[in-house]
Short mmCIF file of C-alpha atoms and ligand atoms in Angstrom, two decimals:
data_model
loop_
_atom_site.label_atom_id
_atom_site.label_comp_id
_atom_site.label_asym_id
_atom_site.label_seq_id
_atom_site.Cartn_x
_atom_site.Cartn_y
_atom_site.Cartn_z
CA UNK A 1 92.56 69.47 36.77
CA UNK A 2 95.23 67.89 38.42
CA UNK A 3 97.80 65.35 36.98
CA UNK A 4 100.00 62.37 38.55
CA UNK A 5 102.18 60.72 36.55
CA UNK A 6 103.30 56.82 38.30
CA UNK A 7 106.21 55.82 37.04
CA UNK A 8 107.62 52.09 36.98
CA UNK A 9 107.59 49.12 34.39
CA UNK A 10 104.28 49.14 33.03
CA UNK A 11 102.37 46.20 31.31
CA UNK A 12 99.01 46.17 29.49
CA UNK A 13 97.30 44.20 26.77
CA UNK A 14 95.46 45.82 23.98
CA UNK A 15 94.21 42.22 22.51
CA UNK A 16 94.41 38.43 23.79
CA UNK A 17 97.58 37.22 22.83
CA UNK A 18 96.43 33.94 21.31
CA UNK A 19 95.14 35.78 18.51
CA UNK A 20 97.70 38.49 18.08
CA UNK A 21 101.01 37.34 19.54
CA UNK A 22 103.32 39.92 20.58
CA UNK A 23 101.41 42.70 19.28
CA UNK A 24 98.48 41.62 21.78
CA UNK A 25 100.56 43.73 24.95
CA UNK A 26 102.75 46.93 25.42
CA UNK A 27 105.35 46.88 27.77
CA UNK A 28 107.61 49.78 28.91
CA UNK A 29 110.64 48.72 31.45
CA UNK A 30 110.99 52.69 32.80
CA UNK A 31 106.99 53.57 32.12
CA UNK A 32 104.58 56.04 32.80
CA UNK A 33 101.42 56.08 34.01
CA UNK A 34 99.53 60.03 33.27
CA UNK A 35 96.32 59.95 35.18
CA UNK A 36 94.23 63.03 34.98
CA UNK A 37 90.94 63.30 37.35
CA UNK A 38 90.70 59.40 37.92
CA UNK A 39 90.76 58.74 33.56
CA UNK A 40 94.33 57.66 31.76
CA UNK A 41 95.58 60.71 29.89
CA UNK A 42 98.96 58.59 28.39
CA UNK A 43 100.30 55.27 28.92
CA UNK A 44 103.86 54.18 27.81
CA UNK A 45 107.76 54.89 27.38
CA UNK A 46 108.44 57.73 30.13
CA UNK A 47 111.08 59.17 28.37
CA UNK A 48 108.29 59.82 25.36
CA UNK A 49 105.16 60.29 27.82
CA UNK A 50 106.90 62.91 29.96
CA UNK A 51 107.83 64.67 27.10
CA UNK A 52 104.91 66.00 26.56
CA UNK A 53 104.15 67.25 30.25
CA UNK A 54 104.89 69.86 32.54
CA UNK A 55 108.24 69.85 34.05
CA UNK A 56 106.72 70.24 37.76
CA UNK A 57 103.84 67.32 37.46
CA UNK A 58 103.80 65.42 40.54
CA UNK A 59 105.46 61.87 39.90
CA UNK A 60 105.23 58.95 42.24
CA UNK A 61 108.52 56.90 41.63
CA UNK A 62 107.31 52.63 41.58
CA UNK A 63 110.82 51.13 42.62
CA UNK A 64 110.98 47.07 41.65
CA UNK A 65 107.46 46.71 40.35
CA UNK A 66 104.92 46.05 37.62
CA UNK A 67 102.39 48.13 37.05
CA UNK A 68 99.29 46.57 35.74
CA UNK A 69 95.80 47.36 35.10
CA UNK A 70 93.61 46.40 38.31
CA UNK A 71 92.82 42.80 37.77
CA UNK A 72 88.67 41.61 36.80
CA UNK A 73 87.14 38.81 38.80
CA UNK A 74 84.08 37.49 36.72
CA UNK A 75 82.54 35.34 39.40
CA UNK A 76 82.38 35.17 42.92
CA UNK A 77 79.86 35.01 45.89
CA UNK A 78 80.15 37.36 48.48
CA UNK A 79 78.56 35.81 51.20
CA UNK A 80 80.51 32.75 50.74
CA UNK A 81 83.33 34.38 52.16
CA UNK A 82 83.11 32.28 55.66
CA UNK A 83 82.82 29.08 54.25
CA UNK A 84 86.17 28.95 51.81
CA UNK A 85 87.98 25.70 51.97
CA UNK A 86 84.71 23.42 53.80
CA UNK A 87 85.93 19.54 53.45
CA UNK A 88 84.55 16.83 52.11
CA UNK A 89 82.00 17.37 49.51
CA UNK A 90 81.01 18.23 45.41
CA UNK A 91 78.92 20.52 44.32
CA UNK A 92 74.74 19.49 45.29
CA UNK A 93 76.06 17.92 48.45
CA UNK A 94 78.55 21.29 49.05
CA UNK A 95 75.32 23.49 48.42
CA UNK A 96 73.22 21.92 50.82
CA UNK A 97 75.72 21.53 53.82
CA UNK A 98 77.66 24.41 54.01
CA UNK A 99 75.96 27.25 51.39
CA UNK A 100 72.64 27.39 51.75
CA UNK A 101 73.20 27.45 55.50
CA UNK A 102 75.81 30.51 55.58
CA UNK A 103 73.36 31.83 52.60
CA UNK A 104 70.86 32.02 55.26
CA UNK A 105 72.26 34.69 57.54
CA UNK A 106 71.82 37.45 55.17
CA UNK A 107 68.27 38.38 55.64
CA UNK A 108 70.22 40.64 58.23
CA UNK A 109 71.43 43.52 56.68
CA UNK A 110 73.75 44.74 59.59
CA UNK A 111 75.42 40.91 58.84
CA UNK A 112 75.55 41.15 55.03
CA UNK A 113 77.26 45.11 55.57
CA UNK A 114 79.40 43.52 57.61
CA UNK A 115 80.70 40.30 55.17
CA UNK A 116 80.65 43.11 52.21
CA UNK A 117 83.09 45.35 53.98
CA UNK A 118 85.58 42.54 54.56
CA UNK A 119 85.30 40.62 51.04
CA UNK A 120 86.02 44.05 49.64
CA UNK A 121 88.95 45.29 51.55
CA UNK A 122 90.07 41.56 50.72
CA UNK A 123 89.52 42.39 46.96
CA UNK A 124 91.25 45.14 47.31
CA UNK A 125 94.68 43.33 49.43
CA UNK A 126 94.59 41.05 46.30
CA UNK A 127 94.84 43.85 43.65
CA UNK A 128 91.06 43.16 42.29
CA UNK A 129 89.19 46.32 41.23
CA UNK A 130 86.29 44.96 39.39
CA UNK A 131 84.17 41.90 39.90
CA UNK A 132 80.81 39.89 39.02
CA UNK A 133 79.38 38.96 42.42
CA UNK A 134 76.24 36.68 43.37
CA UNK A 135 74.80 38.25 46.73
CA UNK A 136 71.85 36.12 48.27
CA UNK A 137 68.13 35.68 47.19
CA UNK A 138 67.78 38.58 50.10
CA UNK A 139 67.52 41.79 48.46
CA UNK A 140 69.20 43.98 51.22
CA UNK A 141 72.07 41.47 50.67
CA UNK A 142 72.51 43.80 47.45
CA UNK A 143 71.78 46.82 48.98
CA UNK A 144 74.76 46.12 51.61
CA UNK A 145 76.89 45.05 48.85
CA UNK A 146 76.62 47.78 46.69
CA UNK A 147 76.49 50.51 49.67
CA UNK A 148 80.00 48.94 50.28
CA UNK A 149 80.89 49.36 46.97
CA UNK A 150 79.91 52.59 46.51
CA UNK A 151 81.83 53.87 49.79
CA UNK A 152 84.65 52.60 47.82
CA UNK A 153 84.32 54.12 44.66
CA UNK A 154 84.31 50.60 43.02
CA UNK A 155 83.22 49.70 39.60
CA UNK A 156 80.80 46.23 40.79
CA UNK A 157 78.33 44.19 39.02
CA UNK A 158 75.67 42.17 41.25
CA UNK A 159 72.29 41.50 41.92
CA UNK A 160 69.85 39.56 43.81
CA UNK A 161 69.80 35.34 43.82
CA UNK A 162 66.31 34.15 42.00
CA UNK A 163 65.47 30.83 43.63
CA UNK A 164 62.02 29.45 44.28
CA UNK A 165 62.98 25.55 43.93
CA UNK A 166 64.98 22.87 45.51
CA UNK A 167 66.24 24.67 48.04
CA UNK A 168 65.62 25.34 51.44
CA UNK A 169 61.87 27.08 52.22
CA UNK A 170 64.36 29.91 54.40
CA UNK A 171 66.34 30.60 51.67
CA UNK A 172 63.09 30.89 48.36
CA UNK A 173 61.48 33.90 46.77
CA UNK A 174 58.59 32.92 44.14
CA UNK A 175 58.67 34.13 40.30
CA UNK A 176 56.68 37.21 41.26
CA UNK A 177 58.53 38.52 43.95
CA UNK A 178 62.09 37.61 42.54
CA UNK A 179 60.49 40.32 39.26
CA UNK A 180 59.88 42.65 41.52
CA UNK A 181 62.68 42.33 44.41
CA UNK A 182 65.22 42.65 41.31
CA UNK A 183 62.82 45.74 39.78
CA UNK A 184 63.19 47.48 42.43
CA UNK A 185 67.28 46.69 42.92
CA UNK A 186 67.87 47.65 39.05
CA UNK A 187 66.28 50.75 39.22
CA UNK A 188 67.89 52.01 42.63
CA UNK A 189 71.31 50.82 41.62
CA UNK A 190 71.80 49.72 37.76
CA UNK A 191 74.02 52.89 36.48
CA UNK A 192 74.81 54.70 39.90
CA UNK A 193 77.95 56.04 39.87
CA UNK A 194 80.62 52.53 38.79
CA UNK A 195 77.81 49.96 39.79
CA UNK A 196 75.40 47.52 37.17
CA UNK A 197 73.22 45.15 38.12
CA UNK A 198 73.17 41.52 37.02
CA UNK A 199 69.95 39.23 37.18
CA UNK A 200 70.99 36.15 39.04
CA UNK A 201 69.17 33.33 38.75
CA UNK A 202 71.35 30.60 41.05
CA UNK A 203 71.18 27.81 38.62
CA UNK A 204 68.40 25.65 36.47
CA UNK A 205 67.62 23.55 39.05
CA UNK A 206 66.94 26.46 41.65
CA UNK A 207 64.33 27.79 38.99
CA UNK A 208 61.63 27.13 38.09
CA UNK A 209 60.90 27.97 34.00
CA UNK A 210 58.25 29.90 34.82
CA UNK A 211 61.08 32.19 37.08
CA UNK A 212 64.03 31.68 34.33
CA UNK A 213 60.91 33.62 32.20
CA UNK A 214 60.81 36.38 34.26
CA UNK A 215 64.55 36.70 34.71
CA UNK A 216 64.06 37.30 30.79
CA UNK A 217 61.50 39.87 31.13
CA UNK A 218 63.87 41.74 33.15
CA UNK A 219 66.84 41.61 30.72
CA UNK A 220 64.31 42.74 27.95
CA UNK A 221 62.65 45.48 29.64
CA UNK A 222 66.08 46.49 31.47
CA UNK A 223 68.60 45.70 28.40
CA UNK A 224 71.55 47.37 30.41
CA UNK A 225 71.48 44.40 32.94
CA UNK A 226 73.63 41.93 33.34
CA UNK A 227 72.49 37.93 33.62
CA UNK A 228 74.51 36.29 35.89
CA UNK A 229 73.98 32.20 36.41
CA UNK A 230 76.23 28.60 36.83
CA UNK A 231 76.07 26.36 33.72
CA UNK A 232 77.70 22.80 33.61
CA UNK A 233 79.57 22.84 36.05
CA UNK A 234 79.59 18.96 37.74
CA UNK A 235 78.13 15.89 35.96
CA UNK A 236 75.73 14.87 38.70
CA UNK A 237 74.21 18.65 38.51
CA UNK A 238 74.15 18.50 34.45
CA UNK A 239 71.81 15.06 34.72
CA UNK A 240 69.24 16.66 37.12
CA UNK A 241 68.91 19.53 34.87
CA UNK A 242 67.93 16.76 32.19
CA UNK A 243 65.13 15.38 34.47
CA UNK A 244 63.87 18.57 35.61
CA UNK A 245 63.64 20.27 32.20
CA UNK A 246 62.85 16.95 29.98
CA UNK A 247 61.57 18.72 26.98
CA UNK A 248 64.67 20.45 26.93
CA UNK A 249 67.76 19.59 24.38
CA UNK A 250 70.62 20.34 26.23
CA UNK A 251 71.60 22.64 29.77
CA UNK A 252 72.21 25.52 27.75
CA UNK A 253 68.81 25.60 26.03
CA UNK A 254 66.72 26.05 29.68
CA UNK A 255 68.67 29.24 29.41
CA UNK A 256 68.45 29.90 25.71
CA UNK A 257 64.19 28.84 26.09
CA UNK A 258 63.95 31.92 28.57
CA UNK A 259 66.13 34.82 26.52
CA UNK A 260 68.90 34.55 28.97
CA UNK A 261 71.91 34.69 26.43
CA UNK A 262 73.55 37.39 25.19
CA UNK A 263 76.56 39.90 25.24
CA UNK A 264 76.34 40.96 29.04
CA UNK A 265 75.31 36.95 30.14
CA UNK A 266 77.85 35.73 31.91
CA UNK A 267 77.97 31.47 32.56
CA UNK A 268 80.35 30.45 35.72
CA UNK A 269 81.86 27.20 34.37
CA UNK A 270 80.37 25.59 31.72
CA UNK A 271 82.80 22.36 31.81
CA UNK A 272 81.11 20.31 30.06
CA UNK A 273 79.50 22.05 27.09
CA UNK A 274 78.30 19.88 23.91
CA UNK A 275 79.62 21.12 20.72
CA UNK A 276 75.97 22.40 20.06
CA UNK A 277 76.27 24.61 23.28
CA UNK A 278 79.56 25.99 22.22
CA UNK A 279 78.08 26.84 19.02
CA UNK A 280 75.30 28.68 21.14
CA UNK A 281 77.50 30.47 23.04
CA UNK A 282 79.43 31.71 20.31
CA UNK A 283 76.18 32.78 18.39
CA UNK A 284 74.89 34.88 21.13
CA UNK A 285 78.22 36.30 22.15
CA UNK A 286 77.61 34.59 25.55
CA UNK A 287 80.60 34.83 28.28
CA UNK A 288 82.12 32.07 30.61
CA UNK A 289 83.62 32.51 33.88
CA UNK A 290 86.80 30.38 33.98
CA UNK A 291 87.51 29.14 37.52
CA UNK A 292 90.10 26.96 38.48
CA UNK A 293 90.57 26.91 41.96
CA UNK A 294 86.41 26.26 42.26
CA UNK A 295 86.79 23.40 39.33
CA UNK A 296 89.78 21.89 41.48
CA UNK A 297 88.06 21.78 44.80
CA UNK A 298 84.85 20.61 44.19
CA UNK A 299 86.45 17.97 41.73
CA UNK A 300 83.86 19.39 38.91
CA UNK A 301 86.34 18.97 35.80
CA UNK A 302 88.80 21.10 33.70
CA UNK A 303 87.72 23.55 31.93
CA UNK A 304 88.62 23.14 27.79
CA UNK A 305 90.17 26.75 27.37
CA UNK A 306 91.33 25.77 24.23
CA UNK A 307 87.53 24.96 22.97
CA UNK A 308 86.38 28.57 23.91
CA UNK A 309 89.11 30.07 21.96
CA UNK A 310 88.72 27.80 18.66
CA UNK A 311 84.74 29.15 19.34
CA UNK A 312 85.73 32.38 20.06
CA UNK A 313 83.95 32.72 23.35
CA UNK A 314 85.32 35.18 25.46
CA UNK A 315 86.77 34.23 29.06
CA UNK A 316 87.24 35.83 32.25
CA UNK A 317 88.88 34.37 35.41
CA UNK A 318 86.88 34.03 38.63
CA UNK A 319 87.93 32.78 41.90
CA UNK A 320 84.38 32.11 42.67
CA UNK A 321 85.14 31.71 46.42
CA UNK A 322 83.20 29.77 48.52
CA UNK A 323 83.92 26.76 46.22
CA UNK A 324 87.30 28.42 45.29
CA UNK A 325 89.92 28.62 47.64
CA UNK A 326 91.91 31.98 46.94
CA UNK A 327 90.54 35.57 46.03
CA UNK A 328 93.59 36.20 44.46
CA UNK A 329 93.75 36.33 40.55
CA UNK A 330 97.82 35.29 40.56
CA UNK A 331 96.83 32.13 42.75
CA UNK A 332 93.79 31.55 39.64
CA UNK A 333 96.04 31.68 37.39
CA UNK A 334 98.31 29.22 38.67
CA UNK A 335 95.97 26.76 39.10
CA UNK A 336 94.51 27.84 35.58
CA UNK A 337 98.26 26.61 34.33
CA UNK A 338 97.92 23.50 36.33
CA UNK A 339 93.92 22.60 34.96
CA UNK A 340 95.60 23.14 30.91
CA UNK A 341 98.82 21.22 31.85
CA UNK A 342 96.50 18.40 32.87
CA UNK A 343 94.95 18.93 29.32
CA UNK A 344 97.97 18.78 27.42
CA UNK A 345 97.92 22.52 26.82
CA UNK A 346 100.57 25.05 28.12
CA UNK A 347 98.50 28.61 29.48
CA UNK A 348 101.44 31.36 28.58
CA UNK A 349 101.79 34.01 31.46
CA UNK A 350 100.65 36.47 28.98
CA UNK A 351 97.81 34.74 28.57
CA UNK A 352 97.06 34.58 32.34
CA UNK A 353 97.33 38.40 32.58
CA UNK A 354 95.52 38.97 29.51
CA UNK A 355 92.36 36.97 31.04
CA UNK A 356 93.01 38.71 34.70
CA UNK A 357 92.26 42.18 32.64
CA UNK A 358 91.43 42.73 29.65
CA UNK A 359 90.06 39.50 28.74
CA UNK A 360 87.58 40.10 32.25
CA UNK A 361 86.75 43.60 30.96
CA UNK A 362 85.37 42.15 27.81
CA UNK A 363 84.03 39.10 29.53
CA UNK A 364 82.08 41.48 31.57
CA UNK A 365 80.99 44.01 28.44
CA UNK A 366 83.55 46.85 29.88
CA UNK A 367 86.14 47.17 27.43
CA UNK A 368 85.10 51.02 27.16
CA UNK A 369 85.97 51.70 30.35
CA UNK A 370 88.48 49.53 32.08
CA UNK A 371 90.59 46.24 31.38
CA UNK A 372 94.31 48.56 29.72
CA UNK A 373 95.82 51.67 30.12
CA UNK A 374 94.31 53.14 26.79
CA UNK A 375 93.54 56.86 27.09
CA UNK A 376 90.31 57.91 28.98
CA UNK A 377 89.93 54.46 30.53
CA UNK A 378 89.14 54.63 34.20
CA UNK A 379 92.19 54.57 36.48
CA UNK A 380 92.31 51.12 37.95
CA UNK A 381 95.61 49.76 38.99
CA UNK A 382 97.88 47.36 41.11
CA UNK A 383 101.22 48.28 41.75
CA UNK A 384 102.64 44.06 41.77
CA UNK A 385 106.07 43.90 43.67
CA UNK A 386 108.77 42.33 42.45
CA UNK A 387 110.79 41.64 45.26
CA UNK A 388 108.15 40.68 47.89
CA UNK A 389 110.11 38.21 49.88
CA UNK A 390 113.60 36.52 49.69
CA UNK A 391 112.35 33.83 47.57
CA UNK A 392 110.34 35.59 45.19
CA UNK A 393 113.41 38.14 45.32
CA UNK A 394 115.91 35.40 43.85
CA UNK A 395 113.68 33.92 41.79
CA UNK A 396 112.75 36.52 39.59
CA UNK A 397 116.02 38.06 39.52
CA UNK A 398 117.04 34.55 38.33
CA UNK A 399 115.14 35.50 35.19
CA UNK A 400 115.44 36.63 32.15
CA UNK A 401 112.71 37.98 30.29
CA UNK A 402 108.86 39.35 30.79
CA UNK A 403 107.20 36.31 30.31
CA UNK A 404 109.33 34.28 32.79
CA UNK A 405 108.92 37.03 35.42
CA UNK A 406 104.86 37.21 34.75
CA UNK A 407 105.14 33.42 35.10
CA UNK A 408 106.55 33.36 38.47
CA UNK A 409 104.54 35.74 39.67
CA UNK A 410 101.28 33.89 38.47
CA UNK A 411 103.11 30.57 40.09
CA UNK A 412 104.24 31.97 43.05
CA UNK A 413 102.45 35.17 43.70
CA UNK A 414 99.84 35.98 45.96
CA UNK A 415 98.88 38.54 48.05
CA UNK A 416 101.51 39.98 49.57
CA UNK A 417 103.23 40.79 45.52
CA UNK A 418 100.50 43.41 45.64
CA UNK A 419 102.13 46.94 47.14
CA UNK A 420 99.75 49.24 46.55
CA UNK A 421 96.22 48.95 44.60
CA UNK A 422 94.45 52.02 43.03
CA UNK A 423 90.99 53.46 42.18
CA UNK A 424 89.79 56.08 39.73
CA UNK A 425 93.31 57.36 40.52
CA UNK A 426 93.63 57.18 44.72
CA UNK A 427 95.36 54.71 46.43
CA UNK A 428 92.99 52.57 48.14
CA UNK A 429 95.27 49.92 49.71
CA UNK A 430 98.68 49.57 50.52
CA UNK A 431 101.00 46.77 51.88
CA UNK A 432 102.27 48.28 54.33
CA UNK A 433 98.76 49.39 56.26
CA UNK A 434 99.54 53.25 55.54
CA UNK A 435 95.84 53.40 54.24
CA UNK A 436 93.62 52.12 56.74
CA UNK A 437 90.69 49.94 55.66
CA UNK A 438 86.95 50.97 55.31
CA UNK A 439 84.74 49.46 57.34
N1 LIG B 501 75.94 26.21 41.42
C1 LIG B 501 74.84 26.71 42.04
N2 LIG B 501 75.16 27.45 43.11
C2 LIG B 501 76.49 27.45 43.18
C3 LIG B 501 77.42 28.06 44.08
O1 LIG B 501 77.09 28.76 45.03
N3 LIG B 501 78.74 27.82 43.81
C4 LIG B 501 79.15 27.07 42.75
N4 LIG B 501 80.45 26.88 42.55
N5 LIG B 501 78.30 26.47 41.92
C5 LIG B 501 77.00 26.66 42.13
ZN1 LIG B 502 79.77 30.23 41.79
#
């Protein structure tokens, strides 16, 4: 039984602060951090936490920094990772000139190993300790992924692409293999060790109904899983879902038709939503990946943040690179500021965390286990620097309160704010390069 207490300022949210204002976070300037066997034992005011411990626990002192919980990205596509920032196109046009082609290259394990190992270490640089990632429709592209994973002790959610339409023949699996493919992946990874699977059906139009069925069969006779899609996202994408599925009301319902909605369903985008589909997605508890940087690029919309709130649909932020152009969750949320200032609505910084942690933890059905520092949750961190260069230096010394600090960092942070990031306890990446990366 061993015990480390980390010791610095200390922030975590216990609620999203649009619903319970100041009482949503807890914030300790000199905190601490009690982490016993990779779980949280205390969180809070040192003076009060230490209290309570052995006068010779080991403490690690956290000079100038935040301490938050690690931060949650709730969509992104691994083997994207060598196409970020491709010029010139939206999203159908984006898909078949630069995706499906990278897409391609992963029917070779020893290549999809390789891409896993760097997307994660790049995770980890960022301060992200928990994500919801699309692999290919390749099922060793999952098996690389979550080896990957698994060397790193990470807590990751993914599964295999379903896709047996409209896209290339070199890149399609057919409704009966894509059932058993994703069989085969649930029951070799769902609930090893931190990793869940996630049925991933690409998107409507990549599906055929008869496919979207079985993805439903697999949620029903697996109801751990995960169900992992896009959902109006761009307006050209939205009317070819109408003339593929004609008898169907609305985007939402080719989903709904097949069973595919629920509490651990998770919907990258979802722009343009009707008020019926909101409605929906309230009903079924249904959760939306929020991504900015993806929404921005491709020139797909803004997201109505405040709509999923007045619904109560929870959101998670997701850099979903390829189409976004930054894994890191402070550059999201900046540009998740910039899509609601465009909207006449002002994102708070607390806000921005909030959705970076705990609102991704309960996007992604994991409040039990991660997302705060609450006792027994799993010990997930980022040490976030606040003096990281001269600029950033000045400018947050210039301030003078939390939520103008957490504001410039989500403005002006990126990678290099995060020192060190943490794991079920261990230090798994620091600044500096005193931890070498896994490969
Ligand atoms: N819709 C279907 N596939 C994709 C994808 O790979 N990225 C994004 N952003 N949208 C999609
Ligand atoms: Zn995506």
């Amino acid at each position: 039984m061993t015990i480390t207490v980390h010791r610095g300022a200390l922030l975590h949210f216990l609620d999203d602060p649009a619903i319970a204002g100041d009482e949503s976070y807890r914030y300790s300037e000199d905190g601490a951090l009690v982490i016993e066997d990779g779980h949280v034992l205390a969180a809070g005011p040192a003076r009060q936490v230490m209290a309570a411990l052995a006068p010779d626990v080991q403490v690690i002192e956290h000079d100038d920094a935040l301490i938050v919980p690690g931060f949650i990205d709730t969509h992104v596509h691994y083997p994207q990772l060598d196409i970020v920032g491709a010029h010139g196109e939206q999203l159908l046009e984006w898909l078949d000139r630069y995706v499906f082609p990278t897409e391609a290259k992963f029917s070779d394990k020893a290549h999809a190993r390789e891409v896993a190992d760097a997307f994660l270490n790049e995770l980890l640089c960022n301060g992200t300790t928990t994500a919801l990632v699309f692999a290919t429709v390749h099922p060793q592209s999952v098996d690389a992924f979550f080896e990957a994973s698994e060397a790193r002790g990470l807590c990751m959610i993914s599964g295999k692409v379903l896709m047996d339409r409209n896209a290339p023949e070199y890149l399609r699996d057919d409704p009966q293999s894509a059932y058993k493919d994703s069989r085969r992946l649930i029951e070799t990874w769902h609930g090893r060790g931190r990793l869940r699977y996630a049925v991933t059906p690409r998107f409507a139009p990549t599906s055929s109904p008869e496919q979207l069925a079985a993805a439903g069969r697999l949620l029903r006779e697996y109801p751990g899983v995960y169900l992992h899609t896009h959902m109006s996202e761009n307006v050209n994408e939205i009317a070819w879902v109408e003339e593929l599925f004609p008898d169907h009301e609305h985007y939402l319902h080719c989903y709904d038709d097949a069973g595919l909605l629920g509490r651990r369903s998770v919907f990258a985008h979802c722009i343009h939503l009707s008020d019926m589909e909101w409605q929906r997605m309230a009903d079924t508890e249904s959760n939306i990946a929020f991504c900015p940087t993806s929404n921005l690029f491709l020139g797909s919309g803004l997201f109505p943040l405040g709509r999923a709130q007045h619904h109560g649909v929870h959101v998670g932020l997701g850099t979903d690179i390829g189409a976004g152009t930054s894994l890191s969750m402070l550059e999201t949320m900046d540009e998740a500021y910039k899509v609601q200032q465009l909207q006449g609505q002002s994102l708070t910084p607390f806000k921005s965390f909030y959705l970076a942690t705990l609102g991704g933890a309960r996007a992604l059905d994991l409040e039990d286990k991660l997302g705060n520092f609450l006792p027994g949750k799993e010990a997930d961190f980022v040490v976030l620097d606040m003096a990281p260069t001269p600029l950033l230096k000045r400018r947050i010394e210039a301030t003078d309160d939390l939520f103008e600090k957490l504001f410039v960092l989500s403005t002006l942070g990126d990678d290099r704010v995060v020192r060190e990031t943490w794991i079920m306890g261990a230090c798994a990446h620091r600044r500096d390069g005193t931890i070498p990366p896994i490969h």
